[in-house]
mmCIF file of N, CA and C in Angstrom:
data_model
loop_
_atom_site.group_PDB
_atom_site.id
_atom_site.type_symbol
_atom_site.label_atom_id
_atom_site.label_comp_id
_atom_site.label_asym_id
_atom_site.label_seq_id
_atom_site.Cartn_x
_atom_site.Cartn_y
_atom_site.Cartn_z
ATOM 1 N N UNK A 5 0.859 -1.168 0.000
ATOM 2 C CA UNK A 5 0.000 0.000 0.000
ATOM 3 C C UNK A 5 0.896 1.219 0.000
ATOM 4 N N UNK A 6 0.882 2.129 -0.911
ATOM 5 C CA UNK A 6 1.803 3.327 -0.642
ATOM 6 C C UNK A 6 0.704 4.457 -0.511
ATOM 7 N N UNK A 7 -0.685 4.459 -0.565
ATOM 8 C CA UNK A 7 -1.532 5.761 -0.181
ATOM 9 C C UNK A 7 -1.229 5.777 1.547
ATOM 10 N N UNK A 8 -0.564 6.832 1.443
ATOM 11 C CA UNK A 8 0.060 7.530 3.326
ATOM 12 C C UNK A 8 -1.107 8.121 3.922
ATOM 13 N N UNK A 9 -2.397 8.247 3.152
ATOM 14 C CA UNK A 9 -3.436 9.244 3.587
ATOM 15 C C UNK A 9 -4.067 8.318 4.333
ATOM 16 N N UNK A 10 -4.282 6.797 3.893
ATOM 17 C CA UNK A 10 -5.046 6.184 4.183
ATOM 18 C C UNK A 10 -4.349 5.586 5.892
ATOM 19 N N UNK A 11 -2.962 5.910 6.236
ATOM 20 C CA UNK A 11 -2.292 5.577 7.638
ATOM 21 C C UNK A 11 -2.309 6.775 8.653
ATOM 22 N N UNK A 12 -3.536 7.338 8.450
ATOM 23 C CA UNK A 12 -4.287 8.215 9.648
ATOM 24 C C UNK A 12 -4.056 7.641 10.954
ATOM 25 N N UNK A 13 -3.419 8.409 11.810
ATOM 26 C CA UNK A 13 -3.319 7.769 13.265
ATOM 27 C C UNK A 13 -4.602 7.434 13.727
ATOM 28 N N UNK A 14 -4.844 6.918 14.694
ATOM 29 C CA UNK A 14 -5.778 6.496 15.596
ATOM 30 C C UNK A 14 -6.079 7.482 16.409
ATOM 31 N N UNK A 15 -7.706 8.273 16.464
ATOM 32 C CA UNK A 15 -8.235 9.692 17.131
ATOM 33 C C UNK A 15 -8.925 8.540 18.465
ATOM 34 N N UNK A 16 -8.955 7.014 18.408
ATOM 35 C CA UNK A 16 -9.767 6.626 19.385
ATOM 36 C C UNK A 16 -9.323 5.549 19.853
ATOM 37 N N UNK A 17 -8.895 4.988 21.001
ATOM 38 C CA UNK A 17 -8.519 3.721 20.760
ATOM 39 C C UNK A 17 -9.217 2.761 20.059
ATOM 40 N N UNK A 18 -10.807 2.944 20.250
ATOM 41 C CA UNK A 18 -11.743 1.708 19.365
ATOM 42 C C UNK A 18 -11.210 1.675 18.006
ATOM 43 N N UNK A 19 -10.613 2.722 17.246
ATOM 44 C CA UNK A 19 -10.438 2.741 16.047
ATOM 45 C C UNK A 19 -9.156 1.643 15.774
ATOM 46 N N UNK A 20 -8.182 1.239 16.626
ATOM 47 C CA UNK A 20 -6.951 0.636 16.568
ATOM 48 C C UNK A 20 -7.345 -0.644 16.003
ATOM 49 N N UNK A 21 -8.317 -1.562 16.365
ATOM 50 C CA UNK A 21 -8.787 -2.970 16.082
ATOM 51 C C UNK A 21 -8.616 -2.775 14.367
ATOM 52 N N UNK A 22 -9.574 -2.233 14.043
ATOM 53 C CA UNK A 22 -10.542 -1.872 12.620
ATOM 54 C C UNK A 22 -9.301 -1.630 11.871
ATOM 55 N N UNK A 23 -8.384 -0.899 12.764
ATOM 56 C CA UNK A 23 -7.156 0.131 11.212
ATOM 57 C C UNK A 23 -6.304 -1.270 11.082
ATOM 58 N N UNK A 24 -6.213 -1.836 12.621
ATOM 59 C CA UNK A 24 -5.115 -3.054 11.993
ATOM 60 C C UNK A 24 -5.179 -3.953 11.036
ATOM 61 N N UNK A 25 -6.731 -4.891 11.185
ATOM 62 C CA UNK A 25 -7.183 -5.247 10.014
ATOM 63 C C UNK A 25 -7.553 -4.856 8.764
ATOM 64 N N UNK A 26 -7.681 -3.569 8.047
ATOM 65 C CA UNK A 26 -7.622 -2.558 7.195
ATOM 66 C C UNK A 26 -6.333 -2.512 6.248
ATOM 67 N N UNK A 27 -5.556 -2.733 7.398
ATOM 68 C CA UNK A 27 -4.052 -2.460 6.670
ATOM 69 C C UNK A 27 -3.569 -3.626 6.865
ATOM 70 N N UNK A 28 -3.397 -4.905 7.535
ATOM 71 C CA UNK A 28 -2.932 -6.192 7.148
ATOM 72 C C UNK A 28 -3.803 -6.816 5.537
ATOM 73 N N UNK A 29 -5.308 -6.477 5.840
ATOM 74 C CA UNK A 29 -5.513 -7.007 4.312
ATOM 75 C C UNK A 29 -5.378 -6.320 3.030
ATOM 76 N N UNK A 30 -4.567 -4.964 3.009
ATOM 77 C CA UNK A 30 -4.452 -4.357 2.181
ATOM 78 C C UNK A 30 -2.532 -4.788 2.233
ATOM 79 N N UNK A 31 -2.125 -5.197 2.850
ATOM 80 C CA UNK A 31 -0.544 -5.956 2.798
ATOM 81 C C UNK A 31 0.315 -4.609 3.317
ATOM 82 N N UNK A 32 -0.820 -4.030 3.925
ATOM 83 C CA UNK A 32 0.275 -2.731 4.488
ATOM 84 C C UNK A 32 0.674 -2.962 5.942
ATOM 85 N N UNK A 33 2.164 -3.380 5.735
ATOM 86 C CA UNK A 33 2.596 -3.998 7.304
ATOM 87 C C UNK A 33 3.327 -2.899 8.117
ATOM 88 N N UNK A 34 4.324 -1.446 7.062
ATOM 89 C CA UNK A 34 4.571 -0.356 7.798
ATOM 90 C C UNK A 34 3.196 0.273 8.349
ATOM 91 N N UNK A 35 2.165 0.363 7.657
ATOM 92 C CA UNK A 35 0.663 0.909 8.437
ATOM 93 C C UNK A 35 0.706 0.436 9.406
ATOM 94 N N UNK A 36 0.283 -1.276 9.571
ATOM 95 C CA UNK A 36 0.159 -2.097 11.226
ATOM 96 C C UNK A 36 1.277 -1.623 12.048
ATOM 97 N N UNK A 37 2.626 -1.268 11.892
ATOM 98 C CA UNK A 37 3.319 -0.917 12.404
ATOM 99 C C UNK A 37 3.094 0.252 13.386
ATOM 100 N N UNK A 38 2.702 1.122 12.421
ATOM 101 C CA UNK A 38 2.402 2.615 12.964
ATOM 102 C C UNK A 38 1.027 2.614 14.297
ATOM 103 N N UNK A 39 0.922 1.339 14.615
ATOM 104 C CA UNK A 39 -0.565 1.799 15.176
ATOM 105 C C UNK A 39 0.399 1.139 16.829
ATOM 106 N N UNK A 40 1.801 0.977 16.940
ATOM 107 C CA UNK A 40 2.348 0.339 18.206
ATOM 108 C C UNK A 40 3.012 1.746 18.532
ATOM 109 N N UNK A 41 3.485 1.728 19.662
ATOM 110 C CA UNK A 41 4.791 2.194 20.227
ATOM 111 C C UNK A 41 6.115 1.600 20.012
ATOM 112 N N UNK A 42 6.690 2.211 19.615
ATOM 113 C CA UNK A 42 8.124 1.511 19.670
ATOM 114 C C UNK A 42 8.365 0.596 20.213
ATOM 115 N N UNK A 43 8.342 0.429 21.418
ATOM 116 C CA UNK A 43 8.814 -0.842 22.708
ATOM 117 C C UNK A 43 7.323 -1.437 22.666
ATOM 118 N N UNK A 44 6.635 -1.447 21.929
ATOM 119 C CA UNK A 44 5.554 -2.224 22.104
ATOM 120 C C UNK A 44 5.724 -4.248 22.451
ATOM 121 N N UNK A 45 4.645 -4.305 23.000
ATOM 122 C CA UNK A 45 4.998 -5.955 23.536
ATOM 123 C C UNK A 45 3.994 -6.626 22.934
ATOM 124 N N UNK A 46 3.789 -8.162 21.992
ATOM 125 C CA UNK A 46 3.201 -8.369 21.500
ATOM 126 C C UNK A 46 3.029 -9.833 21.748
ATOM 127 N N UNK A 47 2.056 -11.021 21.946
ATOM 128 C CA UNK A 47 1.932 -12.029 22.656
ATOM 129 C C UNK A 47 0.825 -12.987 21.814
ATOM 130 N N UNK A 48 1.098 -13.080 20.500
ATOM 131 C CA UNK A 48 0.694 -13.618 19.951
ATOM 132 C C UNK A 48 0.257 -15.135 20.083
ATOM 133 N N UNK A 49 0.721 -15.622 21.365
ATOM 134 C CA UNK A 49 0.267 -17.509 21.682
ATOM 135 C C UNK A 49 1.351 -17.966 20.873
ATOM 136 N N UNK A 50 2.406 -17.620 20.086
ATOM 137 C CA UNK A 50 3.345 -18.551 20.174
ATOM 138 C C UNK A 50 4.701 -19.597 21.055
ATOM 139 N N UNK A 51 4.148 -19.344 22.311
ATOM 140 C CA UNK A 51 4.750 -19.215 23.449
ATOM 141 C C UNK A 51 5.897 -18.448 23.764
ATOM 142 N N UNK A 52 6.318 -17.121 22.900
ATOM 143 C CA UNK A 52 7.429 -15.930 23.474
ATOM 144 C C UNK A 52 6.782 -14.788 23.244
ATOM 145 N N UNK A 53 7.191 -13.585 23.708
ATOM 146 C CA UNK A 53 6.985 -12.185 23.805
ATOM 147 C C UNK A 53 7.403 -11.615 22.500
ATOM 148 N N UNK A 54 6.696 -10.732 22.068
ATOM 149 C CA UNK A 54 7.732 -10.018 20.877
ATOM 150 C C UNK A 54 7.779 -8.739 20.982
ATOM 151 N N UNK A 55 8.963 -8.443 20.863
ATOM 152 C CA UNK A 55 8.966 -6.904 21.897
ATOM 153 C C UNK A 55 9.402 -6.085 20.709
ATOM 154 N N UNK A 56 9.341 -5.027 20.815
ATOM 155 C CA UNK A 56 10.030 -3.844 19.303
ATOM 156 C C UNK A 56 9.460 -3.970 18.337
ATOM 157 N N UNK A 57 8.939 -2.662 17.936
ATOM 158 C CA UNK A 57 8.584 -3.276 16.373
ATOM 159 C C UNK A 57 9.603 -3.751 15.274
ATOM 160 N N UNK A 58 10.890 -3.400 15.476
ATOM 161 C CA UNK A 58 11.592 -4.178 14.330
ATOM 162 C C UNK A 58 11.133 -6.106 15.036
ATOM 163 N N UNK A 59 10.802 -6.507 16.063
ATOM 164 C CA UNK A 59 10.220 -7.815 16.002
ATOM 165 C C UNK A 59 8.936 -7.783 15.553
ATOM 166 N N UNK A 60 7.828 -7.225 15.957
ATOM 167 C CA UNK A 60 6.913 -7.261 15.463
ATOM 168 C C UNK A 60 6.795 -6.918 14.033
ATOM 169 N N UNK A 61 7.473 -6.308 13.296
ATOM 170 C CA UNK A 61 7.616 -6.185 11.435
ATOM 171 C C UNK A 61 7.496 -7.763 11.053
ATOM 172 N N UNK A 62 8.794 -8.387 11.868
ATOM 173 C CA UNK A 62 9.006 -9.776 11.376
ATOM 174 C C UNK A 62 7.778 -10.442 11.813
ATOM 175 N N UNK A 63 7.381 -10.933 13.004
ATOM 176 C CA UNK A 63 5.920 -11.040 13.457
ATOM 177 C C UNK A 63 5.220 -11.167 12.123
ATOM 178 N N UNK A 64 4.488 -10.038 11.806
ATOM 179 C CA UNK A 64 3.709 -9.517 10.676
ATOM 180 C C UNK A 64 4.180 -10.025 9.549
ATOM 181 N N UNK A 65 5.581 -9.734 9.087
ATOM 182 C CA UNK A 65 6.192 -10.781 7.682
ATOM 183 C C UNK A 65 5.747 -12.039 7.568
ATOM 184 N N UNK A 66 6.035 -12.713 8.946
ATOM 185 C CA UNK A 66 6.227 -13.973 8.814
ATOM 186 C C UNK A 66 4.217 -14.957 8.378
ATOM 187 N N UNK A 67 3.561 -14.104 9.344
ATOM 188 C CA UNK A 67 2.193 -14.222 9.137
ATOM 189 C C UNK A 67 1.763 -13.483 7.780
ATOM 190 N N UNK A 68 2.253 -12.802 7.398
ATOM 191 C CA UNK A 68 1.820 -12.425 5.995
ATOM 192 C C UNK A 68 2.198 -13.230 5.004
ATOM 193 N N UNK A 69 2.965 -13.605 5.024
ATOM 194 C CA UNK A 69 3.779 -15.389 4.411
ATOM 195 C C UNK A 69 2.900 -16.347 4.398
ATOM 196 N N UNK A 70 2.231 -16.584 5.370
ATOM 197 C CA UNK A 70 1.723 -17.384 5.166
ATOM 198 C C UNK A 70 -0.041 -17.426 4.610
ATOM 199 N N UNK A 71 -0.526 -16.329 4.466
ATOM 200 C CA UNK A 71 -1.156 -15.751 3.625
ATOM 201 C C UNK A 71 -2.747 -15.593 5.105
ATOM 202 N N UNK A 72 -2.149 -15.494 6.382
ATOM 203 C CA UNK A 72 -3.399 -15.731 7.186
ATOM 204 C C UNK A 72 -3.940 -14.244 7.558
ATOM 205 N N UNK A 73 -5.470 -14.000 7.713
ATOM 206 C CA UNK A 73 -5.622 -13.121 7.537
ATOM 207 C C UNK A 73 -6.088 -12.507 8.663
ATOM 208 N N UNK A 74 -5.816 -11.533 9.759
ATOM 209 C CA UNK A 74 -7.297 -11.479 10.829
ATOM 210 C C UNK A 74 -8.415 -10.955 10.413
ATOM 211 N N UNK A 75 -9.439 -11.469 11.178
ATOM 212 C CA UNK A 75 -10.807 -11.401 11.425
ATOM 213 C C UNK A 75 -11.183 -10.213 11.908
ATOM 214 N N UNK A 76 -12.670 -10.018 11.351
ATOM 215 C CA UNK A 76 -13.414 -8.914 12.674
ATOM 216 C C UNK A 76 -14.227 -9.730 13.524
ATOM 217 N N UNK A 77 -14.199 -9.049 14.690
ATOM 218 C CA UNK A 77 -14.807 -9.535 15.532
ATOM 219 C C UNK A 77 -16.072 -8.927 16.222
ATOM 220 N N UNK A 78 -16.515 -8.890 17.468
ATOM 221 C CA UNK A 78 -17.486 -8.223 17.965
ATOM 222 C C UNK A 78 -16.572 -7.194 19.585
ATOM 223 N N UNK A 79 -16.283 -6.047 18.617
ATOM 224 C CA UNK A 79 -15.295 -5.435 19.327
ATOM 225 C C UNK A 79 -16.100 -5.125 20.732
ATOM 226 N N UNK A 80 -15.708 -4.686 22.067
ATOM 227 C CA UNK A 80 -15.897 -4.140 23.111
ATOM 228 C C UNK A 80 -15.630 -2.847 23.028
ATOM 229 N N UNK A 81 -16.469 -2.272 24.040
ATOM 230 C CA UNK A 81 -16.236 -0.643 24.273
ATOM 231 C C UNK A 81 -14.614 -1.150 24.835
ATOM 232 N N UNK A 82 -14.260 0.384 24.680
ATOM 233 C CA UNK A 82 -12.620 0.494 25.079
ATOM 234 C C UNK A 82 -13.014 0.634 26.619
ATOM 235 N N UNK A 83 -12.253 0.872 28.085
ATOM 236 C CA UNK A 83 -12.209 0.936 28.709
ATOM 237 C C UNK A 83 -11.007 1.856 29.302
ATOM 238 N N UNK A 84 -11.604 3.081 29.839
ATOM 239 C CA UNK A 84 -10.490 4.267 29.519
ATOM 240 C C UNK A 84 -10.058 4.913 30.456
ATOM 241 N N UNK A 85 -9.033 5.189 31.087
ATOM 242 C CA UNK A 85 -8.476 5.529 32.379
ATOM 243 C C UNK A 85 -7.066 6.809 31.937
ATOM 244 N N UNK A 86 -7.524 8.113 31.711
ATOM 245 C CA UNK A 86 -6.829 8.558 31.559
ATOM 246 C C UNK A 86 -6.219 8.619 30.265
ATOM 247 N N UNK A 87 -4.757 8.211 30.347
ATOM 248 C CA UNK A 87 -4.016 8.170 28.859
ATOM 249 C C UNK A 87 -4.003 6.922 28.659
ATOM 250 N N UNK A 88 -4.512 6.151 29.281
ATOM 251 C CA UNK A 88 -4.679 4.272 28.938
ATOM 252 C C UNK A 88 -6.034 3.934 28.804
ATOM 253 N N UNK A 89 -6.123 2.696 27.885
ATOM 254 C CA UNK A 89 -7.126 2.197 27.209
ATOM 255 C C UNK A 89 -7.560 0.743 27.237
ATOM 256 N N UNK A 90 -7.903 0.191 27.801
ATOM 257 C CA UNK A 90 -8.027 -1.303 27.373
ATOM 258 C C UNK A 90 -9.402 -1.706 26.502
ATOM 259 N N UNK A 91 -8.500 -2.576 25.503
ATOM 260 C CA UNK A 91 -9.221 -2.714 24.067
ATOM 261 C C UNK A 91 -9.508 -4.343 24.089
ATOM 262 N N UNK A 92 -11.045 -4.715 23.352
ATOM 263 C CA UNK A 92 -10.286 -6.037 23.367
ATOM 264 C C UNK A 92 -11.923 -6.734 22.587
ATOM 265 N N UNK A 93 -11.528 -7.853 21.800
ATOM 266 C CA UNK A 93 -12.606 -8.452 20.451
ATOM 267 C C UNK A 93 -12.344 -9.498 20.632
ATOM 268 N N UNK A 94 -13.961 -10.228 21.230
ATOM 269 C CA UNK A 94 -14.514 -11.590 20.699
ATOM 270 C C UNK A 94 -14.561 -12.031 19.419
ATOM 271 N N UNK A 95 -13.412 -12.745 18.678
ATOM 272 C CA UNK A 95 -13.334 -13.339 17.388
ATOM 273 C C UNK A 95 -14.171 -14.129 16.766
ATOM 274 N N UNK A 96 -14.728 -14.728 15.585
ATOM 275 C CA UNK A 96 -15.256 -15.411 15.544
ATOM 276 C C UNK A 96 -15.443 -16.729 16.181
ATOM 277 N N UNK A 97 -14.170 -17.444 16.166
ATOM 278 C CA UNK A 97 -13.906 -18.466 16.807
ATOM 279 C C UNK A 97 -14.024 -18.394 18.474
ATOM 280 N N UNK A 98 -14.113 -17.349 18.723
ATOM 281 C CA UNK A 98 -14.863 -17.812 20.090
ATOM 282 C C UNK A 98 -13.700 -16.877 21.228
ATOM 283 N N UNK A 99 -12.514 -16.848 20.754
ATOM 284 C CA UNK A 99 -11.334 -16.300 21.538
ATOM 285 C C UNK A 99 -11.690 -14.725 21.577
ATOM 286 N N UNK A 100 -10.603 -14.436 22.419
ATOM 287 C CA UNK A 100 -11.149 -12.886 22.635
ATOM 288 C C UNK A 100 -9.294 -12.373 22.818
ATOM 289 N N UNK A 101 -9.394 -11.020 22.292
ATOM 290 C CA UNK A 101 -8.212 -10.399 21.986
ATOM 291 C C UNK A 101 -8.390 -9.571 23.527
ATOM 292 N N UNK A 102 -6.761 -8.579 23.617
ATOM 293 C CA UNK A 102 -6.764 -8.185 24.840
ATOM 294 C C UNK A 102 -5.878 -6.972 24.508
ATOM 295 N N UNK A 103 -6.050 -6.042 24.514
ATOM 296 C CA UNK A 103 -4.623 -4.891 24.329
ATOM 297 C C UNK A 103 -4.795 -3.501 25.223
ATOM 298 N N UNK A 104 -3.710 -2.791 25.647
ATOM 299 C CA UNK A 104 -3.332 -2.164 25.616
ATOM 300 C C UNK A 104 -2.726 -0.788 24.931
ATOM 301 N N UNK A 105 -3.356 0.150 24.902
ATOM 302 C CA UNK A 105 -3.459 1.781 24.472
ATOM 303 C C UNK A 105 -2.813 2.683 25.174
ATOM 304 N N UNK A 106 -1.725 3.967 24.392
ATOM 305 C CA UNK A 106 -1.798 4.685 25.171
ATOM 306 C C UNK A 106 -1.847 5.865 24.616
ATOM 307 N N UNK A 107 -2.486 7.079 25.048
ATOM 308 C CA UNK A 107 -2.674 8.258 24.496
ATOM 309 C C UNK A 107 -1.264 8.851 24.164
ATOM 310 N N UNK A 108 -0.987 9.555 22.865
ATOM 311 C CA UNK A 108 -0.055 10.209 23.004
ATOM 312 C C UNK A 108 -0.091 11.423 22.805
ATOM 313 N N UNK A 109 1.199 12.119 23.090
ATOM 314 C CA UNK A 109 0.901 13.701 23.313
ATOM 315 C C UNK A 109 0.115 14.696 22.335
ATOM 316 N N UNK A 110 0.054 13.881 21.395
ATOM 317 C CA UNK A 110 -0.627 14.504 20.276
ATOM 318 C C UNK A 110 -2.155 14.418 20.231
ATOM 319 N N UNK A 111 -2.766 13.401 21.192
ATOM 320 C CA UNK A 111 -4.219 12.784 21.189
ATOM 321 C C UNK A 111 -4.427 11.832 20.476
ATOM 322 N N UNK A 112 -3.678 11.019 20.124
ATOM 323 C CA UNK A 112 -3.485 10.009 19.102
ATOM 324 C C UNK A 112 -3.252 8.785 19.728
ATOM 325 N N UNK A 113 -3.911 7.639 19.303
ATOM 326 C CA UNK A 113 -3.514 6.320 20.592
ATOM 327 C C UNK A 113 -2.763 5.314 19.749
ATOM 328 N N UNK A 114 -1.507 4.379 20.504
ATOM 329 C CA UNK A 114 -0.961 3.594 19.895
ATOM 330 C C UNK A 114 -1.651 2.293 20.932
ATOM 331 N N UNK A 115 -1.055 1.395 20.679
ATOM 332 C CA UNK A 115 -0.916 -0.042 21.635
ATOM 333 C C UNK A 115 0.495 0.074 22.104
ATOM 334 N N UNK A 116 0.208 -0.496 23.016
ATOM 335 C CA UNK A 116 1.968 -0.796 24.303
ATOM 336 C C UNK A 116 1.480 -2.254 24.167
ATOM 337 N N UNK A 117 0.809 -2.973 24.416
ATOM 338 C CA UNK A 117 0.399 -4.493 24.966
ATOM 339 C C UNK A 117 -0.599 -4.794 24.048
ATOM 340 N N UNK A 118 -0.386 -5.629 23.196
ATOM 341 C CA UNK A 118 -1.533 -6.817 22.482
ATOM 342 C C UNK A 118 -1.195 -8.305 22.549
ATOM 343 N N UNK A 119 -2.079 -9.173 23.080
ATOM 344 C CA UNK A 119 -2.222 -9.973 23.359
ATOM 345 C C UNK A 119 -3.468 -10.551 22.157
ATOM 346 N N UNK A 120 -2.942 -11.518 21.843
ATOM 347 C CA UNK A 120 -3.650 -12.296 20.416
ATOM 348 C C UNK A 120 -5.165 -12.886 21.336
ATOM 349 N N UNK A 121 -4.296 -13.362 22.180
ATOM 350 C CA UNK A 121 -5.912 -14.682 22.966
ATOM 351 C C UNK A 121 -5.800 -14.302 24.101
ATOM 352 N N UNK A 122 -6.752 -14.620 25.137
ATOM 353 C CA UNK A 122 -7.098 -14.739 26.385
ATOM 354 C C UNK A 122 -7.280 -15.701 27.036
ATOM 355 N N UNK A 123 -8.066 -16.659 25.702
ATOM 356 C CA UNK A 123 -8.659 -17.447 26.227
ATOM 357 C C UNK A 123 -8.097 -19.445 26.021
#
């Protein structure tokens, strides 16, 4: 994807779910990128942590490889405390996502913490 217009930050945390899937099925993996913090932590159920987005790029490569796609789900209200957010979507399959938001100085929200499953 090279339209930059379409990698609008996030004005809400609810919006973070929606943009990620937006831009993984459009193969835009610097977009998914843009929606973390740098030191972001990412816990996909492969049993390790993936910390940085230069890990999480690979993360994203490696699942884009294999051509899998995420889902929408039946998102939850965000839950909002300040400059933090907790976000989190019942998948089809039944699992439920879990993340972490944080406002930044600009009013713009990234993720610090996503967690793939819960359950």
């Amino acid at each position: 994807m090279s339209d930059t217009a379409s990698r609008g930050p996030a004005r809400d945390p609810q919006d973070l779910e929606r943009m990620l899937i937006e831009r993984q099925w459009a193969g835009d993996i610097e977009g998914m990128l843009a929606l973390f913090e740098p030191d972001a932590v990412v816990d996909s159920g492969a049993g390790e942590l993936t910390r940085g987005r230069e890990a999480i790029r690979a993360l994203f490569e490696k699942s884009s490889a294999t051509g899998r796609k995420f889902q929408r789900g039946e998102q939850r209200p965000a839950l909002v405390n300040g400059n933090l957010a907790l976000t989190s979507t019942k998948l089809p399959d039944g699992s439920i996502t879990s993340e972490v938001a944080r406002r930044q100085a600009d009013g713009t929200w990234l993720w610090v913490i996503d967690r793939y499953s819960v359950t």
